[in-house]
Short mmCIF file of C-alpha atoms and ligand atoms in Angstrom, two decimals:
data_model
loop_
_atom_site.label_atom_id
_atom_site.label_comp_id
_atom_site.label_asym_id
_atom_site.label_seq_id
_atom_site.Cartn_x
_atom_site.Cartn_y
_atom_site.Cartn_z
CA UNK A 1 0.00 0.00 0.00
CA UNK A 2 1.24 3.47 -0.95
CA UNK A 3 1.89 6.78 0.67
CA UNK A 4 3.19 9.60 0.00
CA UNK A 5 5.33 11.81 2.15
CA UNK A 6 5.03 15.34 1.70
CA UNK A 7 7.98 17.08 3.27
CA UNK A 8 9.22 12.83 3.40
CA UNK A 9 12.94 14.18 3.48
CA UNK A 10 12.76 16.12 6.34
CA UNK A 11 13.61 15.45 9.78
CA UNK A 12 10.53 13.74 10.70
CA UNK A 13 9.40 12.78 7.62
CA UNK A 14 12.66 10.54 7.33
CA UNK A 15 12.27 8.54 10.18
CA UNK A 16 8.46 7.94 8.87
CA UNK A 17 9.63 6.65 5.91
CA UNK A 18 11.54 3.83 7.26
CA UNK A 19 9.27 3.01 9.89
CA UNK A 20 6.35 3.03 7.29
CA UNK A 21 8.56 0.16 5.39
CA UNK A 22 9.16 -1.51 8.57
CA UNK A 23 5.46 -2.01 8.60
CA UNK A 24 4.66 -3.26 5.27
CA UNK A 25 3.75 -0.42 3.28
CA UNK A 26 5.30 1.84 0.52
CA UNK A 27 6.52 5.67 1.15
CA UNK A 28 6.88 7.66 -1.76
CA UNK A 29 8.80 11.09 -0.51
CA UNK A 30 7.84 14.25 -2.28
CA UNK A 31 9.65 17.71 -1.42
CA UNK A 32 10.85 20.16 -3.23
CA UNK A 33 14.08 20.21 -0.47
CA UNK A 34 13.89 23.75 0.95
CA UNK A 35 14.88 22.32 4.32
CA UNK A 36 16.68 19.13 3.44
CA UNK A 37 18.93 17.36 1.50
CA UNK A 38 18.63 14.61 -1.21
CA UNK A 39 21.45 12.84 0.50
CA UNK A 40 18.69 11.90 2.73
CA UNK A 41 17.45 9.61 0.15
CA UNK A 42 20.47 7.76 -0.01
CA UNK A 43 20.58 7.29 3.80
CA UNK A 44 17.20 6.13 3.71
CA UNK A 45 18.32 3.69 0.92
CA UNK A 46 21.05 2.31 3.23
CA UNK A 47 18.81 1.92 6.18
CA UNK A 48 16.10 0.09 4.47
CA UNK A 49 17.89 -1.90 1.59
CA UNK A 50 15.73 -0.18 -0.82
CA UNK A 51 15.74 2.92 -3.03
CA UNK A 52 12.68 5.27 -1.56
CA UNK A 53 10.89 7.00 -4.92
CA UNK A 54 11.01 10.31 -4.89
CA UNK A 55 8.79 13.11 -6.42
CA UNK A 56 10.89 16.37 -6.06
CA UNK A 57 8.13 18.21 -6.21
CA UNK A 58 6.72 21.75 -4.46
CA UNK A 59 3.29 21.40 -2.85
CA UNK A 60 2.31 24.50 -4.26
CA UNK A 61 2.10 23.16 -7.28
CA UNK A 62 -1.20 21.68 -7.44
CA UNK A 63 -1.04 20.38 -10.93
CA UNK A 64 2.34 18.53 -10.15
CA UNK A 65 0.59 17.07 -7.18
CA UNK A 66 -2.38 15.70 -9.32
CA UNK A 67 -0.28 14.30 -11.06
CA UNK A 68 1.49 12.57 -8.64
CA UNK A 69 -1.41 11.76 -7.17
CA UNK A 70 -2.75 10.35 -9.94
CA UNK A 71 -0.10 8.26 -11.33
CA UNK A 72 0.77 6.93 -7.73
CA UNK A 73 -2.89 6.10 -6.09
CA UNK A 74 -1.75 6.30 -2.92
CA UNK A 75 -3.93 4.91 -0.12
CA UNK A 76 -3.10 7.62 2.18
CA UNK A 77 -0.77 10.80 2.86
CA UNK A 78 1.18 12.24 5.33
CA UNK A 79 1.61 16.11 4.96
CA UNK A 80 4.83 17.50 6.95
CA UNK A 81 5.86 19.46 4.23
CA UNK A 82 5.95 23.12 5.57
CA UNK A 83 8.68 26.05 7.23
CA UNK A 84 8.59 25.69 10.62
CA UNK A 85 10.88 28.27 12.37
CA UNK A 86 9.18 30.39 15.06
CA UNK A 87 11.85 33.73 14.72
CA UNK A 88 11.48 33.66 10.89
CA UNK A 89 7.79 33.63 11.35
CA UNK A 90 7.67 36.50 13.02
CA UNK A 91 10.25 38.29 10.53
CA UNK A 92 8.66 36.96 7.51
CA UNK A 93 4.75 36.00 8.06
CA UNK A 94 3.93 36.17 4.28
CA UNK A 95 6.04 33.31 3.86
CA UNK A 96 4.59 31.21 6.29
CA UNK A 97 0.92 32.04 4.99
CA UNK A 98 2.11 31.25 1.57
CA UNK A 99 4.27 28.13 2.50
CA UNK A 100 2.11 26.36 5.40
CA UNK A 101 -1.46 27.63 4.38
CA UNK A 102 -1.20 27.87 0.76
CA UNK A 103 0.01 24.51 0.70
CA UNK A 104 -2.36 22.88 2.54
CA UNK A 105 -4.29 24.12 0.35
CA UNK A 106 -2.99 23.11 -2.65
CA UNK A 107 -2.42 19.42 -1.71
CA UNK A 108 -6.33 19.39 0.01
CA UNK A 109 -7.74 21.04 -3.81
CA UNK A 110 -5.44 18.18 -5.90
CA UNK A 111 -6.66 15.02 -3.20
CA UNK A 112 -10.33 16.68 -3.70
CA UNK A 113 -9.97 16.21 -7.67
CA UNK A 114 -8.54 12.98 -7.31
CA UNK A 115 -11.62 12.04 -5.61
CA UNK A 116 -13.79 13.24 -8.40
CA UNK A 117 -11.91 10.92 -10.93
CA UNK A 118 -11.95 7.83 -8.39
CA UNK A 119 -14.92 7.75 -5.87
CA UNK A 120 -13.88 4.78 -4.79
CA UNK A 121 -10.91 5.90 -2.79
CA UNK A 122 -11.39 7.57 0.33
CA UNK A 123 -9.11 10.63 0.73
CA UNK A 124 -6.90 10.15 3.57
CA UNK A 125 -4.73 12.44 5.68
CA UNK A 126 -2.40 12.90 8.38
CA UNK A 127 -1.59 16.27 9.06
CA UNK A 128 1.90 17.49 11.08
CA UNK A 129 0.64 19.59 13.78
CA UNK A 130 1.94 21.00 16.70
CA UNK A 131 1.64 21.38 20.94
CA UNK A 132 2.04 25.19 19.46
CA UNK A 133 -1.64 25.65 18.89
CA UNK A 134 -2.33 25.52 22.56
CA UNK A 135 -0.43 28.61 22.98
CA UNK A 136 0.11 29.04 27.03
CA UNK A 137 -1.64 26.18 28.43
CA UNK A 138 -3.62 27.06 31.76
CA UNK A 139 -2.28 24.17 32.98
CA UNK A 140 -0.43 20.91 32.36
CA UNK A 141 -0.74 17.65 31.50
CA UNK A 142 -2.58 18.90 28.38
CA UNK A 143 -5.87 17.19 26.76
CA UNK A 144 -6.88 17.74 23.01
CA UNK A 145 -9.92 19.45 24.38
CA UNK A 146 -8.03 22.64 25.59
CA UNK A 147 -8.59 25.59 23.96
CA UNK A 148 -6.70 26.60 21.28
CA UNK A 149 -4.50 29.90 20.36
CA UNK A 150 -1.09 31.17 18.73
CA UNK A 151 1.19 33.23 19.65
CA UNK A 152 3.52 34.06 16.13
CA UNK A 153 2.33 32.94 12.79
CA UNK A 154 4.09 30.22 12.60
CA UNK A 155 1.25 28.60 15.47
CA UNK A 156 -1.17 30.69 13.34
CA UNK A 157 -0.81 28.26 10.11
CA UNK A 158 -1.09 25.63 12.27
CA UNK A 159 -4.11 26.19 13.87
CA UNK A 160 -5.96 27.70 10.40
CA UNK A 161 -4.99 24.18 8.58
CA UNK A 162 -6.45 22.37 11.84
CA UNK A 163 -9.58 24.50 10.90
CA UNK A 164 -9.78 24.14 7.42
CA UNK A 165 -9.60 20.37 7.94
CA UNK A 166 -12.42 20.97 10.37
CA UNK A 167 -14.61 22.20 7.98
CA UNK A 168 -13.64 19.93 5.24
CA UNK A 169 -14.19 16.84 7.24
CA UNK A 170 -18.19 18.55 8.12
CA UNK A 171 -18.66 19.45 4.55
CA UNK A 172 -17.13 15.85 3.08
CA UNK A 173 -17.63 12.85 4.88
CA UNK A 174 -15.60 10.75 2.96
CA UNK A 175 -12.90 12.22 4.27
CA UNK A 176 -10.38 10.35 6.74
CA UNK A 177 -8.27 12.91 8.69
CA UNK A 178 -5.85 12.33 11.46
CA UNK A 179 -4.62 15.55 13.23
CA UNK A 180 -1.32 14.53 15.30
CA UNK A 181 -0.07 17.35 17.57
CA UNK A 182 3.67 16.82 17.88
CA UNK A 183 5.08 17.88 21.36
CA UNK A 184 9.02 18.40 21.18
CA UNK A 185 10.65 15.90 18.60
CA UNK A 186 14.28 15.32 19.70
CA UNK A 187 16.63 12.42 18.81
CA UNK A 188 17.45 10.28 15.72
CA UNK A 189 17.35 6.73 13.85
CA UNK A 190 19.36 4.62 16.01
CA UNK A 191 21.38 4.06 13.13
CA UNK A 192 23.15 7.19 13.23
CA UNK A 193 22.62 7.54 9.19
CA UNK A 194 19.78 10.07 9.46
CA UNK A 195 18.63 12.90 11.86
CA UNK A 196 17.93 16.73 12.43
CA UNK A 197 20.02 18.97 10.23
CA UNK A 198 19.10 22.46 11.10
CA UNK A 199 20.08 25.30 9.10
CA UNK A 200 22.17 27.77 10.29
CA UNK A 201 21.88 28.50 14.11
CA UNK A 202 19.71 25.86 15.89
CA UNK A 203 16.59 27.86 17.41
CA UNK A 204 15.87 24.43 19.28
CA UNK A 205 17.17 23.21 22.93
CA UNK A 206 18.51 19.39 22.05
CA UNK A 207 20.46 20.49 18.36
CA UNK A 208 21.89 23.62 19.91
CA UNK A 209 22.48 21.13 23.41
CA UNK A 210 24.12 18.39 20.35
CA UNK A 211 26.56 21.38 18.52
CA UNK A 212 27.58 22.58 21.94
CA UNK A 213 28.64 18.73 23.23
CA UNK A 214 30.57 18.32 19.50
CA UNK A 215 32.67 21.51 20.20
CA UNK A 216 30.88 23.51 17.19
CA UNK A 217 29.61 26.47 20.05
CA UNK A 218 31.43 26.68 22.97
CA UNK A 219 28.35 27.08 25.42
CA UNK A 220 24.38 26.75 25.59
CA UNK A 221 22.63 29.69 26.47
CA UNK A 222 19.66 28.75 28.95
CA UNK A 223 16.70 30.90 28.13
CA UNK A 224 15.35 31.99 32.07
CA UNK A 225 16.42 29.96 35.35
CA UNK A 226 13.17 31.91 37.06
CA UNK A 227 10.17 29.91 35.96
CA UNK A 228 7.56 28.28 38.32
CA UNK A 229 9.60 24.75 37.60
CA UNK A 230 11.70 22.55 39.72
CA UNK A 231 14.89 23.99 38.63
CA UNK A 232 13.34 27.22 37.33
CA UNK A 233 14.02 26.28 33.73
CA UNK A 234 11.44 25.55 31.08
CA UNK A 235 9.59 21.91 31.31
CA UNK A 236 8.69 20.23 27.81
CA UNK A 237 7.88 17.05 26.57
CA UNK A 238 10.31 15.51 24.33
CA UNK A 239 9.23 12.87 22.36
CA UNK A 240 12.17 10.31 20.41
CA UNK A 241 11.33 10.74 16.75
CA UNK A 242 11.19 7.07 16.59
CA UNK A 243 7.95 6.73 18.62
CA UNK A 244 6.75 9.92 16.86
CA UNK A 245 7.31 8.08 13.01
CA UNK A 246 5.64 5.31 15.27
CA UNK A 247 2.59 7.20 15.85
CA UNK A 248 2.27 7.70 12.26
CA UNK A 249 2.06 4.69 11.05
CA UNK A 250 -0.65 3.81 13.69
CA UNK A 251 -2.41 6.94 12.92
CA UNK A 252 -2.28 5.68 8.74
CA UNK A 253 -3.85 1.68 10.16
CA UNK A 254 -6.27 3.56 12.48
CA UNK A 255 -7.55 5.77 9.53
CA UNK A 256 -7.13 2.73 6.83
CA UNK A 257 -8.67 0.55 9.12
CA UNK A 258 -11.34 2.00 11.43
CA UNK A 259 -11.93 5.16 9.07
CA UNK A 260 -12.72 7.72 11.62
CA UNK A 261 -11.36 10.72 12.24
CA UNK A 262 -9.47 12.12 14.65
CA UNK A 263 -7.23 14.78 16.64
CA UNK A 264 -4.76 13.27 19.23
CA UNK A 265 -1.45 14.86 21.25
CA UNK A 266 1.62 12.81 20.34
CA UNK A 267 4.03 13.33 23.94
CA UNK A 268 5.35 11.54 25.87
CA UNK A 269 3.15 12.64 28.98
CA UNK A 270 6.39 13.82 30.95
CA UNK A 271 8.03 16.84 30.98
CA UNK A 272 11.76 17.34 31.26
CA UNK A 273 13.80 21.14 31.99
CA UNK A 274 16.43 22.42 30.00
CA UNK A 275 19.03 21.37 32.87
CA UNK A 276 17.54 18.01 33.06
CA UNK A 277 17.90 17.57 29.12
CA UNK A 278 21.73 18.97 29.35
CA UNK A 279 22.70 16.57 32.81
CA UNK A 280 21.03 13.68 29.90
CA UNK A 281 23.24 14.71 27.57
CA UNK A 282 26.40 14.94 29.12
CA UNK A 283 25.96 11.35 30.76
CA UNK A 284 24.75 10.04 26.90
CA UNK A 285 27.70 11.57 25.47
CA UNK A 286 30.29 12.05 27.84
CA UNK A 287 31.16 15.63 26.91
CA UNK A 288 30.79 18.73 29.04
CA UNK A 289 28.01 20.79 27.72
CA UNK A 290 28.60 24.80 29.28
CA UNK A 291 25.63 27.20 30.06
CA UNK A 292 25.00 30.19 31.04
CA UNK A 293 21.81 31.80 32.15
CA UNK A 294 20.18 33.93 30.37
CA UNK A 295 17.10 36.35 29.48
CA UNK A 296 13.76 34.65 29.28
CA UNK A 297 13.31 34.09 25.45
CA UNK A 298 9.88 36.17 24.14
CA UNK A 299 7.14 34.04 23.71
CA UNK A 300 8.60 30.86 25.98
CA UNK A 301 5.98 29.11 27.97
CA UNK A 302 7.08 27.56 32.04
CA UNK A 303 6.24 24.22 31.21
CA UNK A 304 3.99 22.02 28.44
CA UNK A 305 3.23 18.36 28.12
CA UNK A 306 1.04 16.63 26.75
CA UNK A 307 -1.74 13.99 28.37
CA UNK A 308 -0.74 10.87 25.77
CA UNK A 309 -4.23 9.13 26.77
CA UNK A 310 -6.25 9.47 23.71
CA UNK A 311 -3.70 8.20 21.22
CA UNK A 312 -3.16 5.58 23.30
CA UNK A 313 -7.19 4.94 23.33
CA UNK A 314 -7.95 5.89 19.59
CA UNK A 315 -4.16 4.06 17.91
CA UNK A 316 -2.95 2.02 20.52
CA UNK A 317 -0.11 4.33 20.24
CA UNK A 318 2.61 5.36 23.65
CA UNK A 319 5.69 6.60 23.39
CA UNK A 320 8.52 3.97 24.44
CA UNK A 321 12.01 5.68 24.66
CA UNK A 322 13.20 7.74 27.60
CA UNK A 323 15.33 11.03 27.87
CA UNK A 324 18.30 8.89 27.92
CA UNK A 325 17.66 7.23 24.93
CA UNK A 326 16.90 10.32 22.46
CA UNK A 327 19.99 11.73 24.34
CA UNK A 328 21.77 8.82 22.77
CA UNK A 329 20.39 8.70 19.76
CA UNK A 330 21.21 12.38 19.13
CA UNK A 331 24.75 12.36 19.76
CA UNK A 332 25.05 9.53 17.97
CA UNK A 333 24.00 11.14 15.20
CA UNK A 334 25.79 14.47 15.81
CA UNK A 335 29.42 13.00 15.92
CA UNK A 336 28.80 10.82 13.31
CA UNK A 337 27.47 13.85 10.90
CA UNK A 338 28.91 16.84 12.43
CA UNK A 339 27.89 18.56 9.30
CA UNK A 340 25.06 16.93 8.97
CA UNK A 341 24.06 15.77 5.69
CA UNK A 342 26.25 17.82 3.88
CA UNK A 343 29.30 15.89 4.84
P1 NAD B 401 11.66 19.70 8.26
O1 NAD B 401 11.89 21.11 7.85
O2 NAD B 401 12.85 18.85 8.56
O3 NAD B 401 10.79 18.93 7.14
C1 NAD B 401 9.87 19.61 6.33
C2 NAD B 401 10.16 19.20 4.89
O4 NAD B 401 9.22 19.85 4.04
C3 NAD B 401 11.55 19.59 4.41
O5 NAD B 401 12.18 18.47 3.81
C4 NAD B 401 11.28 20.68 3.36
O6 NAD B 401 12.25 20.69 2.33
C5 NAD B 401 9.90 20.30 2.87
N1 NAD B 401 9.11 21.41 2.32
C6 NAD B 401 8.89 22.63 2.86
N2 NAD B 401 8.10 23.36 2.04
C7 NAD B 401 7.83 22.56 0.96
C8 NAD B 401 7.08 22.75 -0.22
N3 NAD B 401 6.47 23.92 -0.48
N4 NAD B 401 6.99 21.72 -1.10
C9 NAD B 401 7.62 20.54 -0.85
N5 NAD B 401 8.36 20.32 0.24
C10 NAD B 401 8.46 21.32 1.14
O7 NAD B 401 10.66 19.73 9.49
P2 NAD B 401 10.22 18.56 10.48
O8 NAD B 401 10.81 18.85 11.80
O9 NAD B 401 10.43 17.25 9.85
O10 NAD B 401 8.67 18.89 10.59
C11 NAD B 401 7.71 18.28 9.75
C12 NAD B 401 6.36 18.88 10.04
O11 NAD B 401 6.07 18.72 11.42
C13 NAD B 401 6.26 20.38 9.77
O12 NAD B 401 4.98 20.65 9.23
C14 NAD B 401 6.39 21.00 11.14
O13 NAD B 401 5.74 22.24 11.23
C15 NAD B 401 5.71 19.96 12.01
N6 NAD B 401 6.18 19.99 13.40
C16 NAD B 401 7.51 19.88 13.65
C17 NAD B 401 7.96 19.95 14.97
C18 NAD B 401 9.43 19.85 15.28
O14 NAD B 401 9.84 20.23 16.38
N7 NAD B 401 10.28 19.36 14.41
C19 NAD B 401 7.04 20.12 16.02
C20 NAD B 401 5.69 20.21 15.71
C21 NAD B 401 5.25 20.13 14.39
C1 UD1 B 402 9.57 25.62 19.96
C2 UD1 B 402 8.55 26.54 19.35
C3 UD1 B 402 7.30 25.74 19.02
C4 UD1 B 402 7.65 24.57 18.11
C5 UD1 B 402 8.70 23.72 18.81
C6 UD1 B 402 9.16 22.56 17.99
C7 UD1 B 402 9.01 28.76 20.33
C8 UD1 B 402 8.50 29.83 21.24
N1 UD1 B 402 8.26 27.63 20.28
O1 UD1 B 402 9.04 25.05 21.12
O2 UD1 B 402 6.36 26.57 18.39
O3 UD1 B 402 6.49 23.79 17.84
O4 UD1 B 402 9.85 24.55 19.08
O5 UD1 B 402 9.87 22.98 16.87
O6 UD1 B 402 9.99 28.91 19.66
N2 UD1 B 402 16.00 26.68 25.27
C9 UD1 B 402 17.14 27.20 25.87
N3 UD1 B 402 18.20 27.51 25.07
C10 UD1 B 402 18.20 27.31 23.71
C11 UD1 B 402 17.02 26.77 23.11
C12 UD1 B 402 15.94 26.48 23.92
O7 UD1 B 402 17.19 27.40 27.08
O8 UD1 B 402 19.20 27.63 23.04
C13 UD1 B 402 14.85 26.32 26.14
C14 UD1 B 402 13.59 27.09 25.80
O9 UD1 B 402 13.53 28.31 26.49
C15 UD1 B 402 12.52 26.08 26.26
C16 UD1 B 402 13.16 24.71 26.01
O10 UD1 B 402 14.57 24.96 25.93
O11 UD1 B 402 12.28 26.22 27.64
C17 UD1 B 402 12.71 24.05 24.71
O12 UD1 B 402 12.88 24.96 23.64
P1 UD1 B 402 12.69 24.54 22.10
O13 UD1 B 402 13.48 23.32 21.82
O14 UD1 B 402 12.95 25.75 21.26
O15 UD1 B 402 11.16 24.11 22.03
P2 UD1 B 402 9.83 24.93 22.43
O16 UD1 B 402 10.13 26.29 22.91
O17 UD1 B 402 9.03 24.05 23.31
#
């Protein structure tokens, strides 16, 4: 059984891929690699004794994507392709309207006219979401019932896709949609052959945490040591990117299988501070990883994590690895690619 990856060679998308094999079915990655590198492909190829196909392909082109669409009949797709960077959102908000909305769009307008030349096939969806569009939660564990804001416009795509797949599953019933809200995806294929490879600066705790322990920046800055935490530092849940590619392949059976559809958190259901996440990392990787405190950063919640119950309910999904293991995983990873995927 097909399906197809939108954004497939990006950080998550990756790790989907081979778990999706791992399960029996077929990926087909299509991205137009605005934030990744085809060299991904080849990893992917070593990991899973296969060649992945690959559409390079921008979801904004909705004839492209009817075409794929049509000559691939995939049974189902998974839609990560998107920017993601809070700061740049809030620099450049056009882009993110364009990219993230106008996207959605797109791929939602070339599965609808697929489904006007085959009836037969029920569209179905996962959609990347994110613990973002609860904004600053009133209080923690979070349930998928809490209301729902945004705070830059990054969040703000988020939550209008979540809405326009509201209204498109009242207005077409056929429809099969799985929201998953990510919490914080950290770690990497235990392999070592493929994980996060941010551009530029990482904006995120466990790369920046990963460059510092590899010697590329010589300390981490910790954003506020004054929060109503334990420790006073920021609480989140990080989730190994292996249960989250996990999650989507139960979310694909559950919506193949059982047809309904639905919005679940994808956490862990524990949170973890900043220091906790750097003592992890210096035990996983045996390096000294300096901070110093710093400013609150603008925008920063105390804590967030997510209550894992419904997934757990709805896919039979929970989340298996512990800090230590994503701490692992990561460095892993980072010494093996200090680069990343460009060598
Ligand atoms: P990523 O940047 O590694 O992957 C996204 C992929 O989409 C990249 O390969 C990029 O080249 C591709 N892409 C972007 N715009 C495209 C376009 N117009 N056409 C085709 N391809 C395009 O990001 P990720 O961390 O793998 O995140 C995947 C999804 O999950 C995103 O939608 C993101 O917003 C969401 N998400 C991520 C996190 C996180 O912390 N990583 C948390 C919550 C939600
Ligand atoms: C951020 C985004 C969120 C996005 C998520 C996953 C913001 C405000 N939120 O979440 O929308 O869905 O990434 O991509 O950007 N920290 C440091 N020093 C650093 C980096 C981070 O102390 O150099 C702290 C932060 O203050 C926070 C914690 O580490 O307390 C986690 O930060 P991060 O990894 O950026 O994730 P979120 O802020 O949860």
């Amino acid at each position: 059984m097909k399906i197809l990856l939108t954004g497939g060679a990006g950080y998550i998308g990756s790790h989907t891929v081979v778990a999706l094999i791992e399960a029996g079915f077929q990926p087909i990655v299509l991205d137009n690699f605005s934030n990744s590198h085809p060299a991904v492909l080849e990893r992917l190829a070593r990991i899973v004794g296969q060649t992945v196909p690959l559409e390079h392909v921008d979801v904004l082109d909705t004839p492209w994507l009817q075409d794929v669409l049509r000559r691939h009949r995939p049974a189902g797709v998974v839609h990560f392709a998107g920017d993601k960077a809070v700061g740049e959102s809030v620099a450049q908000p056009l882009k993110y309207f364009h990219n993230n909305i106008g996207g959605a769009v797109s791929l939602l307008r070339a599965m609808e006219a697929m489904h006007a030349e085959t009836p037969e096939d029920a569209p179905t969806l996962v959609f990347s979401s994110s613990a973002t569009v609860y904004g600053d939660p009133a209080r923690v564990p979070i349930t998928e019932d809490f209301p729902r804001s945004h705070t830059n416009p990054y969040g703000h795509s988020k939550l209008v896709i979540e809405d326009m797949l509201y209204a498109l599953m009242a207005a077409r019933p056929a429809w099969r949609v799985g929201v998953l809200r990510y919490f914080n995806p950290v770690g990497a294929h235990p392999s070592g052959l493929i994980g996060e490879d941010p551009a530029g600066i990482p904006n995120n705790l466990m790369p920046y945490v990963a460059q510092v322990a590899v010697g590329q920046r010589d300390h981490l800055n910790v954003f506020g040591n004054d929060y109503p935490t334990p420790d006073g530092t920021g609480v989140r849940d990080f989730i190994h990117v292996q249960d989250l590619a996990a999650g989507h392949v139960a979310a694909i059976k559950a919506l193949l299988g059982r047809g309904e559809s639905f919005t679940v958190n994808l956490g862990t259901g524990r949170g973890h501070s900043v220091l906790e996440v750097v003592r992890a990392f210096e035990k996983a990787s045996g390096r000294a990883v300096p901070y110093r405190i710093a400013p609150r950063r603008a925008g920063d919640v105390a804590q967030c994590w997510a209550d894992p119950g419904l997934a757990l309910r709805l896919l039979g999904w929970r989340a298996k690895h512990a800090l230590d293991d994503m701490c692992t995983d990561a460095w892993r990873w980072q010494s093996g690619n200090p680069n990343g995927y460009r060598g």
